[in-house]
Amino acid sequence: SMQSGFTYVIGMVDPLGSALAPRLRIHDAAGIDLGYLDSDTDQAWITFVAPSAGVYYLAAMDTAGNAGAFSLTVAEAGARVQFVPGQSV
């Protein structure tokens, strides 16, 4: 659950270099798209300000529909996040 007015950083990273092209989408509980990012690199990052308190949903996929491993990170902006390739969170 996110808090109204708080800024969140959402990242999708291909830690294995498997040539995924990340696509991130965020939508609210009603299914309304609130933002997306298509990337042609091995990572995608979105900075999102929650318009209201509540539950939000992320869709993480490859732009071409390919399968592969990736890491997904969601953190409040300013929080320290350590990414360790190959480690699940």
PDB file of C-alpha atoms in Angstrom:
ATOM      1  CA  SER A   1       0.000   0.000   0.000  1.00  0.00           C
ATOM      2  CA  MET A   2       1.268   3.473  -0.857  1.00  0.00           C
ATOM      3  CA  GLN A   3       0.713   6.730   0.972  1.00  0.00           C
ATOM      4  CA  SER A   4      -0.803   9.815  -0.652  1.00  0.00           C
ATOM      5  CA  GLY A   5       1.767  12.318  -1.896  1.00  0.00           C
ATOM      6  CA  PHE A   6       4.749  10.048  -1.206  1.00  0.00           C
ATOM      7  CA  THR A   7       7.275   9.501  -4.001  1.00  0.00           C
ATOM      8  CA  TYR A   8       8.238   5.949  -4.894  1.00  0.00           C
ATOM      9  CA  VAL A   9      10.998   4.621  -7.133  1.00  0.00           C
ATOM     10  CA  ILE A  10      10.162   1.459  -9.048  1.00  0.00           C
ATOM     11  CA  GLY A  11      12.834  -0.430 -10.935  1.00  0.00           C
ATOM     12  CA  MET A  12      13.011  -3.503 -13.127  1.00  0.00           C
ATOM     13  CA  VAL A  13      16.502  -4.847 -13.821  1.00  0.00           C
ATOM     14  CA  ASP A  14      17.723  -7.752 -15.945  1.00  0.00           C
ATOM     15  CA  PRO A  15      20.644  -8.851 -13.729  1.00  0.00           C
ATOM     16  CA  LEU A  16      21.754 -11.652 -16.037  1.00  0.00           C
ATOM     17  CA  GLY A  17      22.026  -9.588 -19.210  1.00  0.00           C
ATOM     18  CA  SER A  18      19.581 -11.882 -21.007  1.00  0.00           C
ATOM     19  CA  ALA A  19      18.551  -9.153 -23.462  1.00  0.00           C
ATOM     20  CA  LEU A  20      15.162  -8.427 -21.922  1.00  0.00           C
ATOM     21  CA  ALA A  21      13.751  -5.005 -22.766  1.00  0.00           C
ATOM     22  CA  PRO A  22      11.804  -4.105 -19.608  1.00  0.00           C
ATOM     23  CA  ARG A  23       8.314  -2.646 -19.649  1.00  0.00           C
ATOM     24  CA  LEU A  24       6.839  -1.361 -16.390  1.00  0.00           C
ATOM     25  CA  ARG A  25       3.235  -0.284 -15.902  1.00  0.00           C
ATOM     26  CA  ILE A  26       1.514   0.960 -12.768  1.00  0.00           C
ATOM     27  CA  HIS A  27      -2.249   1.105 -12.282  1.00  0.00           C
ATOM     28  CA  ASP A  28      -4.668   1.710  -9.456  1.00  0.00           C
ATOM     29  CA  ALA A  29      -7.189  -0.660  -7.881  1.00  0.00           C
ATOM     30  CA  ALA A  30      -9.755   0.284 -10.544  1.00  0.00           C
ATOM     31  CA  GLY A  31      -7.337  -0.795 -13.295  1.00  0.00           C
ATOM     32  CA  ILE A  32      -6.642   2.734 -14.540  1.00  0.00           C
ATOM     33  CA  ASP A  33      -3.133   3.108 -16.005  1.00  0.00           C
ATOM     34  CA  LEU A  34      -1.190   5.763 -14.123  1.00  0.00           C
ATOM     35  CA  GLY A  35       2.158   5.427 -15.840  1.00  0.00           C
ATOM     36  CA  TYR A  36       4.390   3.193 -17.878  1.00  0.00           C
ATOM     37  CA  LEU A  37       7.896   2.991 -19.248  1.00  0.00           C
ATOM     38  CA  ASP A  38       9.278   0.920 -22.102  1.00  0.00           C
ATOM     39  CA  SER A  39      13.043   0.570 -22.112  1.00  0.00           C
ATOM     40  CA  ASP A  40      15.500  -0.619 -24.731  1.00  0.00           C
ATOM     41  CA  THR A  41      18.199  -1.216 -22.117  1.00  0.00           C
ATOM     42  CA  ASP A  42      18.423  -3.946 -19.457  1.00  0.00           C
ATOM     43  CA  GLN A  43      16.646  -1.790 -16.852  1.00  0.00           C
ATOM     44  CA  ALA A  44      13.677   0.524 -16.421  1.00  0.00           C
ATOM     45  CA  TRP A  45      12.992   2.966 -13.574  1.00  0.00           C
ATOM     46  CA  ILE A  46       9.836   4.942 -12.804  1.00  0.00           C
ATOM     47  CA  THR A  47       9.470   7.676 -10.203  1.00  0.00           C
ATOM     48  CA  PHE A  48       5.839   7.702  -9.075  1.00  0.00           C
ATOM     49  CA  VAL A  49       3.962  10.062  -6.753  1.00  0.00           C
ATOM     50  CA  ALA A  50       0.924   8.294  -5.295  1.00  0.00           C
ATOM     51  CA  PRO A  51      -2.133  10.496  -5.949  1.00  0.00           C
ATOM     52  CA  SER A  52      -3.990   8.937  -3.008  1.00  0.00           C
ATOM     53  CA  ALA A  53      -3.406   6.350  -0.297  1.00  0.00           C
ATOM     54  CA  GLY A  54      -4.121   2.798  -1.349  1.00  0.00           C
ATOM     55  CA  VAL A  55      -3.043  -0.280  -3.230  1.00  0.00           C
ATOM     56  CA  TYR A  56      -1.366   0.060  -6.618  1.00  0.00           C
ATOM     57  CA  TYR A  57      -0.409  -2.711  -9.029  1.00  0.00           C
ATOM     58  CA  LEU A  58       2.695  -3.172 -11.149  1.00  0.00           C
ATOM     59  CA  ALA A  59       2.964  -5.078 -14.388  1.00  0.00           C
ATOM     60  CA  ALA A  60       6.529  -6.053 -15.251  1.00  0.00           C
ATOM     61  CA  MET A  61       7.197  -7.631 -18.629  1.00  0.00           C
ATOM     62  CA  ASP A  62       9.442  -7.639 -21.679  1.00  0.00           C
ATOM     63  CA  THR A  63       8.412  -5.311 -24.528  1.00  0.00           C
ATOM     64  CA  ALA A  64       8.593  -8.211 -27.017  1.00  0.00           C
ATOM     65  CA  GLY A  65       6.927 -10.796 -24.762  1.00  0.00           C
ATOM     66  CA  ASN A  66      10.150 -12.717 -24.083  1.00  0.00           C
ATOM     67  CA  ALA A  67      10.589 -14.651 -20.840  1.00  0.00           C
ATOM     68  CA  GLY A  68      13.541 -14.302 -18.488  1.00  0.00           C
ATOM     69  CA  ALA A  69      14.697 -13.487 -14.987  1.00  0.00           C
ATOM     70  CA  PHE A  70      14.495  -9.968 -13.622  1.00  0.00           C
ATOM     71  CA  SER A  71      14.554  -8.149 -10.302  1.00  0.00           C
ATOM     72  CA  LEU A  72      11.827  -5.742  -9.272  1.00  0.00           C
ATOM     73  CA  THR A  73      12.423  -3.051  -6.658  1.00  0.00           C
ATOM     74  CA  VAL A  74       9.899  -0.677  -5.087  1.00  0.00           C
ATOM     75  CA  ALA A  75      11.095   1.829  -2.504  1.00  0.00           C
ATOM     76  CA  GLU A  76      10.106   5.148  -1.079  1.00  0.00           C
ATOM     77  CA  ALA A  77      12.286   7.832  -2.668  1.00  0.00           C
ATOM     78  CA  GLY A  78      15.294   8.563  -0.480  1.00  0.00           C
ATOM     79  CA  ALA A  79      15.312   5.080   1.047  1.00  0.00           C
ATOM     80  CA  ARG A  80      18.514   3.086   0.759  1.00  0.00           C
ATOM     81  CA  VAL A  81      18.066   0.064  -1.473  1.00  0.00           C
ATOM     82  CA  GLN A  82      20.855  -2.388  -2.152  1.00  0.00           C
ATOM     83  CA  PHE A  83      20.532  -4.524  -5.240  1.00  0.00           C
ATOM     84  CA  VAL A  84      22.419  -7.813  -5.187  1.00  0.00           C
ATOM     85  CA  PRO A  85      22.333  -9.675  -8.531  1.00  0.00           C
ATOM     86  CA  GLY A  86      20.925 -13.176  -8.194  1.00  0.00           C
ATOM     87  CA  GLN A  87      19.387 -12.548  -4.768  1.00  0.00           C
ATOM     88  CA  SER A  88      15.624 -12.631  -4.333  1.00  0.00           C
ATOM     89  CA  VAL A  89      13.810 -10.057  -2.246  1.00  0.00           C
TER      90      VAL A  89
END
